[in-house]
């Protein structure tokens, strides 16, 4: 069974631009979560989608947004990029239901975004 | 509130046992996880434990949970050089489907 696929793996953008990152979850998984990883702040939760609905959101500005499609694939968008947005963006997929293995979250390889 | 703490660094010799510790503050945490991250890679789920369990064993990995002290540990038996990585503990309240990660412990295994 294929794992979580994130594209692209690497991106370089200029301040002020916007960027869209993509995540394809494991087949059958309906929950997709996004995390930002930086050396200073560590791993921080951005948001989680389940069946095309955002169920939970972290403490990030409105420049960070996401969506989920009917096939569970998800995209994350960052507008008006700032230097501080440089990070590894990780997405995770899970069954998204309560109980045991339903909560296991499997991560993709991440997208390394560099803002110059 | 939510806060997860880990020691930053652990160095062991190949063949020894490694113990990585984690403390958390959210008493409503339902599941606790251990992830491994190798350089340039995403996070690999190693194991998890439900909050009503004290211990879980999975091959070379043993997870111990002291819910009263909100302390979680991961023991790796017969540590190998391939175990060198950063290890993250994380907590989740299943009502929120959101993982709160610790700062990560860098494990260095020397031959």
mmCIF file of C-alpha atoms in Angstrom:
data_model
loop_
_atom_site.group_PDB
_atom_site.id
_atom_site.type_symbol
_atom_site.label_atom_id
_atom_site.label_comp_id
_atom_site.label_asym_id
_atom_site.label_seq_id
_atom_site.Cartn_x
_atom_site.Cartn_y
_atom_site.Cartn_z
ATOM 1 C CA UNK A 1 0.000 0.000 0.000
ATOM 2 C CA UNK A 2 1.418 3.388 -1.015
ATOM 3 C CA UNK A 3 2.347 5.805 1.735
ATOM 4 C CA UNK A 4 1.607 9.501 2.083
ATOM 5 C CA UNK A 5 2.860 11.461 -0.920
ATOM 6 C CA UNK A 6 3.761 15.132 -0.745
ATOM 7 C CA UNK A 7 4.648 17.270 -3.721
ATOM 8 C CA UNK A 8 6.830 19.033 -4.456
ATOM 9 C CA UNK A 9 9.724 17.913 -2.238
ATOM 10 C CA UNK A 10 11.535 21.232 -2.476
ATOM 11 C CA UNK A 11 10.426 24.766 -3.263
ATOM 12 C CA UNK A 12 12.154 28.126 -3.365
ATOM 13 C CA UNK A 13 9.916 31.186 -3.353
ATOM 14 C CA UNK A 14 10.369 34.916 -2.999
ATOM 15 C CA UNK A 15 8.901 37.025 -0.216
ATOM 16 C CA UNK A 16 5.388 38.162 -1.058
ATOM 17 C CA UNK A 17 4.629 35.255 -3.360
ATOM 18 C CA UNK A 18 2.158 32.521 -2.595
ATOM 19 C CA UNK A 19 2.658 28.758 -2.624
ATOM 20 C CA UNK A 20 0.492 25.644 -2.799
ATOM 21 C CA UNK A 21 1.604 22.315 -1.383
ATOM 22 C CA UNK A 22 -0.095 19.014 -2.096
ATOM 23 C CA UNK A 23 -0.644 15.877 -0.052
ATOM 24 C CA UNK A 24 -2.101 12.549 -1.152
ATOM 25 C CA UNK A 25 -3.052 10.395 1.841
ATOM 26 C CA UNK A 26 -2.910 6.644 2.219
ATOM 27 C CA UNK A 27 -5.763 4.997 0.366
ATOM 28 C CA UNK A 28 -8.798 4.751 2.633
ATOM 29 C CA UNK A 29 -7.657 7.479 4.996
ATOM 30 C CA UNK A 30 -10.052 10.400 5.270
ATOM 31 C CA UNK A 31 -8.151 12.633 7.685
ATOM 32 C CA UNK A 32 -5.255 14.825 6.572
ATOM 33 C CA UNK A 33 -3.334 17.039 8.979
ATOM 34 C CA UNK A 34 -0.618 19.573 8.241
ATOM 35 C CA UNK A 35 2.365 20.469 10.418
ATOM 36 C CA UNK A 36 5.152 23.015 10.157
ATOM 37 C CA UNK A 37 8.627 22.029 11.363
ATOM 38 C CA UNK A 38 11.282 24.671 12.049
ATOM 39 C CA UNK A 39 14.464 24.531 14.133
ATOM 40 C CA UNK A 40 13.184 27.249 16.440
ATOM 41 C CA UNK A 41 9.551 26.261 16.973
ATOM 42 C CA UNK A 42 9.725 22.513 16.392
ATOM 43 C CA UNK A 43 6.663 20.713 15.057
ATOM 44 C CA UNK A 44 3.501 22.774 15.126
ATOM 45 C CA UNK A 45 -0.002 21.810 14.078
ATOM 46 C CA UNK A 46 -1.539 23.850 11.267
ATOM 47 C CA UNK A 47 -4.948 22.248 10.587
ATOM 48 C CA UNK A 48 -6.770 18.990 10.056
ATOM 49 C CA UNK A 49 -9.343 18.041 7.450
ATOM 50 C CA UNK A 50 -11.758 15.141 7.474
ATOM 51 C CA UNK A 51 -14.161 14.440 4.626
ATOM 52 C CA UNK A 52 -13.540 17.873 3.095
ATOM 53 C CA UNK A 53 -14.262 19.734 6.355
ATOM 54 C CA UNK A 54 -11.734 21.510 8.526
ATOM 55 C CA UNK A 55 -12.153 20.024 11.989
ATOM 56 C CA UNK A 56 -9.333 21.680 13.832
ATOM 57 C CA UNK A 57 -6.989 24.586 13.349
ATOM 58 C CA UNK A 58 -3.744 25.641 14.995
ATOM 59 C CA UNK A 59 -2.527 29.109 15.897
ATOM 60 C CA UNK A 60 -1.316 30.308 12.547
ATOM 61 C CA UNK A 61 -2.261 33.535 10.727
ATOM 62 C CA UNK A 62 -4.935 33.569 8.064
ATOM 63 C CA UNK A 63 -2.251 33.518 5.368
ATOM 64 C CA UNK A 64 -2.149 29.776 5.948
ATOM 65 C CA UNK A 65 -5.132 27.958 4.509
ATOM 66 C CA UNK A 66 -6.013 24.536 3.296
ATOM 67 C CA UNK A 67 -8.640 22.423 1.670
ATOM 68 C CA UNK A 68 -9.474 18.816 1.083
ATOM 69 C CA UNK A 69 -11.001 17.267 -1.996
ATOM 70 C CA UNK A 70 -13.558 14.497 -2.310
ATOM 71 C CA UNK A 71 -10.773 11.954 -2.952
ATOM 72 C CA UNK A 72 -9.183 13.016 0.404
ATOM 73 C CA UNK A 73 -6.215 14.681 -1.270
ATOM 74 C CA UNK A 74 -5.371 17.949 0.452
ATOM 75 C CA UNK A 75 -3.662 21.179 -0.464
ATOM 76 C CA UNK A 76 -2.158 23.805 1.743
ATOM 77 C CA UNK A 77 -1.713 27.394 0.616
ATOM 78 C CA UNK A 78 0.447 30.116 2.076
ATOM 79 C CA UNK A 79 -0.071 33.621 0.730
ATOM 80 C CA UNK A 80 2.190 36.667 1.025
ATOM 81 C CA UNK A 81 5.185 34.577 2.007
ATOM 82 C CA UNK A 82 7.544 35.797 4.711
ATOM 83 C CA UNK A 83 11.103 34.720 5.418
ATOM 84 C CA UNK A 84 9.864 33.058 8.622
ATOM 85 C CA UNK A 85 7.666 30.704 6.615
ATOM 86 C CA UNK A 86 10.770 28.791 5.546
ATOM 87 C CA UNK A 87 10.223 25.360 7.011
ATOM 88 C CA UNK A 88 9.585 21.695 6.389
ATOM 89 C CA UNK A 89 5.846 21.218 5.885
ATOM 90 C CA UNK A 90 4.637 17.760 6.767
ATOM 91 C CA UNK A 91 1.298 16.209 6.140
ATOM 92 C CA UNK A 92 -0.098 13.186 7.939
ATOM 93 C CA UNK A 93 -2.971 10.914 7.091
ATOM 94 C CA UNK A 94 -5.082 8.754 9.351
ATOM 95 C CA UNK A 95 -8.450 7.070 9.464
ATOM 96 C CA UNK A 96 -9.457 9.984 11.652
ATOM 97 C CA UNK A 97 -11.872 8.128 13.887
ATOM 98 C CA UNK A 98 -11.732 7.409 17.608
ATOM 99 C CA UNK A 99 -9.930 4.453 19.082
ATOM 100 C CA UNK A 100 -6.578 2.726 18.795
ATOM 101 C CA UNK A 101 -5.262 2.241 15.303
ATOM 102 C CA UNK A 102 -7.829 4.705 13.948
ATOM 103 C CA UNK A 103 -5.745 7.495 15.440
ATOM 104 C CA UNK A 104 -2.389 6.426 13.991
ATOM 105 C CA UNK A 105 -1.042 9.235 11.849
ATOM 106 C CA UNK A 106 1.382 8.424 9.037
ATOM 107 C CA UNK A 107 3.564 11.188 7.695
ATOM 108 C CA UNK A 108 4.836 12.023 4.258
ATOM 109 C CA UNK A 109 8.423 13.003 3.469
ATOM 110 C CA UNK A 110 7.549 16.673 3.638
ATOM 111 C CA UNK A 111 7.971 19.713 1.414
ATOM 112 C CA UNK A 112 10.998 21.851 2.182
ATOM 113 C CA UNK A 113 10.002 25.466 1.524
ATOM 114 C CA UNK A 114 12.673 28.157 1.373
ATOM 115 C CA UNK A 115 11.588 31.786 1.193
ATOM 116 C CA UNK A 116 14.241 34.210 -0.035
ATOM 117 C CA UNK B 1 -2.514 23.610 28.541
ATOM 118 C CA UNK B 2 -0.465 21.497 26.200
ATOM 119 C CA UNK B 3 3.252 21.155 26.630
ATOM 120 C CA UNK B 4 5.533 18.220 25.948
ATOM 121 C CA UNK B 5 9.135 18.171 27.128
ATOM 122 C CA UNK B 6 12.041 15.945 26.174
ATOM 123 C CA UNK B 7 15.740 15.976 26.864
ATOM 124 C CA UNK B 8 17.669 17.161 23.820
ATOM 125 C CA UNK B 9 20.396 14.613 23.444
ATOM 126 C CA UNK B 10 21.287 11.003 24.297
ATOM 127 C CA UNK B 11 24.441 9.139 23.391
ATOM 128 C CA UNK B 12 24.814 5.355 23.774
ATOM 129 C CA UNK B 13 27.074 2.566 22.544
ATOM 130 C CA UNK B 14 25.895 -0.023 20.075
ATOM 131 C CA UNK B 15 24.331 -2.968 21.876
ATOM 132 C CA UNK B 16 23.326 -0.949 24.943
ATOM 133 C CA UNK B 17 19.748 -0.047 25.821
ATOM 134 C CA UNK B 18 18.542 3.490 25.198
ATOM 135 C CA UNK B 19 15.873 5.189 27.274
ATOM 136 C CA UNK B 20 14.277 8.363 25.961
ATOM 137 C CA UNK B 21 12.052 10.268 28.360
ATOM 138 C CA UNK B 22 9.132 12.594 27.850
ATOM 139 C CA UNK B 23 6.825 14.561 30.137
ATOM 140 C CA UNK B 24 3.498 16.063 29.156
ATOM 141 C CA UNK B 25 1.022 18.345 30.834
ATOM 142 C CA UNK B 26 -2.366 17.670 29.245
ATOM 143 C CA UNK B 27 -4.169 15.274 31.571
ATOM 144 C CA UNK B 28 -6.846 14.723 28.952
ATOM 145 C CA UNK B 29 -4.351 13.164 26.532
ATOM 146 C CA UNK B 30 -5.798 9.899 25.348
ATOM 147 C CA UNK B 31 -3.008 8.523 23.186
ATOM 148 C CA UNK B 32 0.734 9.023 23.328
ATOM 149 C CA UNK B 33 3.033 8.298 20.397
ATOM 150 C CA UNK B 34 6.663 7.880 19.560
ATOM 151 C CA UNK B 35 7.985 8.978 16.180
ATOM 152 C CA UNK B 36 11.433 8.692 14.621
ATOM 153 C CA UNK B 37 12.894 11.204 12.172
ATOM 154 C CA UNK B 38 16.024 10.532 10.168
ATOM 155 C CA UNK B 39 17.894 13.352 8.382
ATOM 156 C CA UNK B 40 15.963 14.773 5.471
ATOM 157 C CA UNK B 41 12.985 12.515 6.080
ATOM 158 C CA UNK B 42 9.470 12.726 7.421
ATOM 159 C CA UNK B 43 8.274 11.183 10.670
ATOM 160 C CA UNK B 44 8.053 7.436 11.085
ATOM 161 C CA UNK B 45 5.465 6.171 13.574
ATOM 162 C CA UNK B 46 7.161 3.709 15.922
ATOM 163 C CA UNK B 47 4.477 2.880 18.444
ATOM 164 C CA UNK B 48 1.702 4.343 20.552
ATOM 165 C CA UNK B 49 0.105 3.684 23.906
ATOM 166 C CA UNK B 50 -3.397 4.306 25.157
ATOM 167 C CA UNK B 51 -3.583 6.297 28.354
ATOM 168 C CA UNK B 52 -5.160 3.472 30.357
ATOM 169 C CA UNK B 53 -2.128 1.245 29.752
ATOM 170 C CA UNK B 54 1.085 1.182 31.763
ATOM 171 C CA UNK B 55 3.312 -0.604 29.307
ATOM 172 C CA UNK B 56 3.466 -1.719 25.716
ATOM 173 C CA UNK B 57 6.151 -3.870 24.118
ATOM 174 C CA UNK B 58 6.820 -4.137 20.410
ATOM 175 C CA UNK B 59 9.941 -6.132 19.473
ATOM 176 C CA UNK B 60 12.933 -4.039 20.633
ATOM 177 C CA UNK B 61 10.721 -1.178 21.793
ATOM 178 C CA UNK B 62 9.142 -0.849 25.244
ATOM 179 C CA UNK B 63 6.914 2.078 26.143
ATOM 180 C CA UNK B 64 6.241 2.865 29.791
ATOM 181 C CA UNK B 65 3.560 5.302 30.868
ATOM 182 C CA UNK B 66 3.206 6.807 34.336
ATOM 183 C CA UNK B 67 -0.055 8.660 34.042
ATOM 184 C CA UNK B 68 0.090 10.043 37.568
ATOM 185 C CA UNK B 69 3.398 11.780 36.863
ATOM 186 C CA UNK B 70 2.548 12.370 33.173
ATOM 187 C CA UNK B 71 5.801 10.663 32.212
ATOM 188 C CA UNK B 72 6.372 8.567 29.119
ATOM 189 C CA UNK B 73 9.501 6.672 28.168
ATOM 190 C CA UNK B 74 10.730 4.708 25.181
ATOM 191 C CA UNK B 75 13.285 1.975 25.734
ATOM 192 C CA UNK B 76 15.174 0.616 22.739
ATOM 193 C CA UNK B 77 16.878 -2.696 23.469
ATOM 194 C CA UNK B 78 20.133 -3.674 21.735
ATOM 195 C CA UNK B 79 20.497 -0.226 20.152
ATOM 196 C CA UNK B 80 22.020 -0.237 16.666
ATOM 197 C CA UNK B 81 23.767 2.515 14.684
ATOM 198 C CA UNK B 82 20.714 2.581 12.419
ATOM 199 C CA UNK B 83 18.689 3.767 15.420
ATOM 200 C CA UNK B 84 20.559 7.089 15.346
ATOM 201 C CA UNK B 85 17.859 9.692 14.677
ATOM 202 C CA UNK B 86 15.661 12.254 16.400
ATOM 203 C CA UNK B 87 12.846 10.769 18.477
ATOM 204 C CA UNK B 88 9.671 12.699 19.157
ATOM 205 C CA UNK B 89 6.988 11.926 21.646
ATOM 206 C CA UNK B 90 3.535 13.319 20.949
ATOM 207 C CA UNK B 91 0.208 13.455 22.700
ATOM 208 C CA UNK B 92 -3.277 13.501 21.272
ATOM 209 C CA UNK B 93 -6.685 14.136 22.656
ATOM 210 C CA UNK B 94 -8.878 12.177 20.289
ATOM 211 C CA UNK B 95 -11.527 14.817 20.523
ATOM 212 C CA UNK B 96 -9.254 17.056 18.514
ATOM 213 C CA UNK B 97 -7.218 14.831 16.150
ATOM 214 C CA UNK B 98 -4.229 17.081 16.747
ATOM 215 C CA UNK B 99 -0.765 15.908 17.732
ATOM 216 C CA UNK B 100 1.271 17.999 20.159
ATOM 217 C CA UNK B 101 4.939 17.137 19.775
ATOM 218 C CA UNK B 102 7.844 17.313 22.138
ATOM 219 C CA UNK B 103 11.071 19.057 21.244
ATOM 220 C CA UNK B 104 12.697 15.843 20.090
ATOM 221 C CA UNK B 105 15.629 13.849 21.485
ATOM 222 C CA UNK B 106 18.623 13.302 19.247
ATOM 223 C CA UNK B 107 19.933 9.767 19.777
ATOM 224 C CA UNK B 108 23.503 9.098 18.735
ATOM 225 C CA UNK B 109 24.635 5.466 18.678
ATOM 226 C CA UNK B 110 28.369 4.910 18.458
ATOM 227 C CA UNK B 111 29.994 1.635 17.368
#
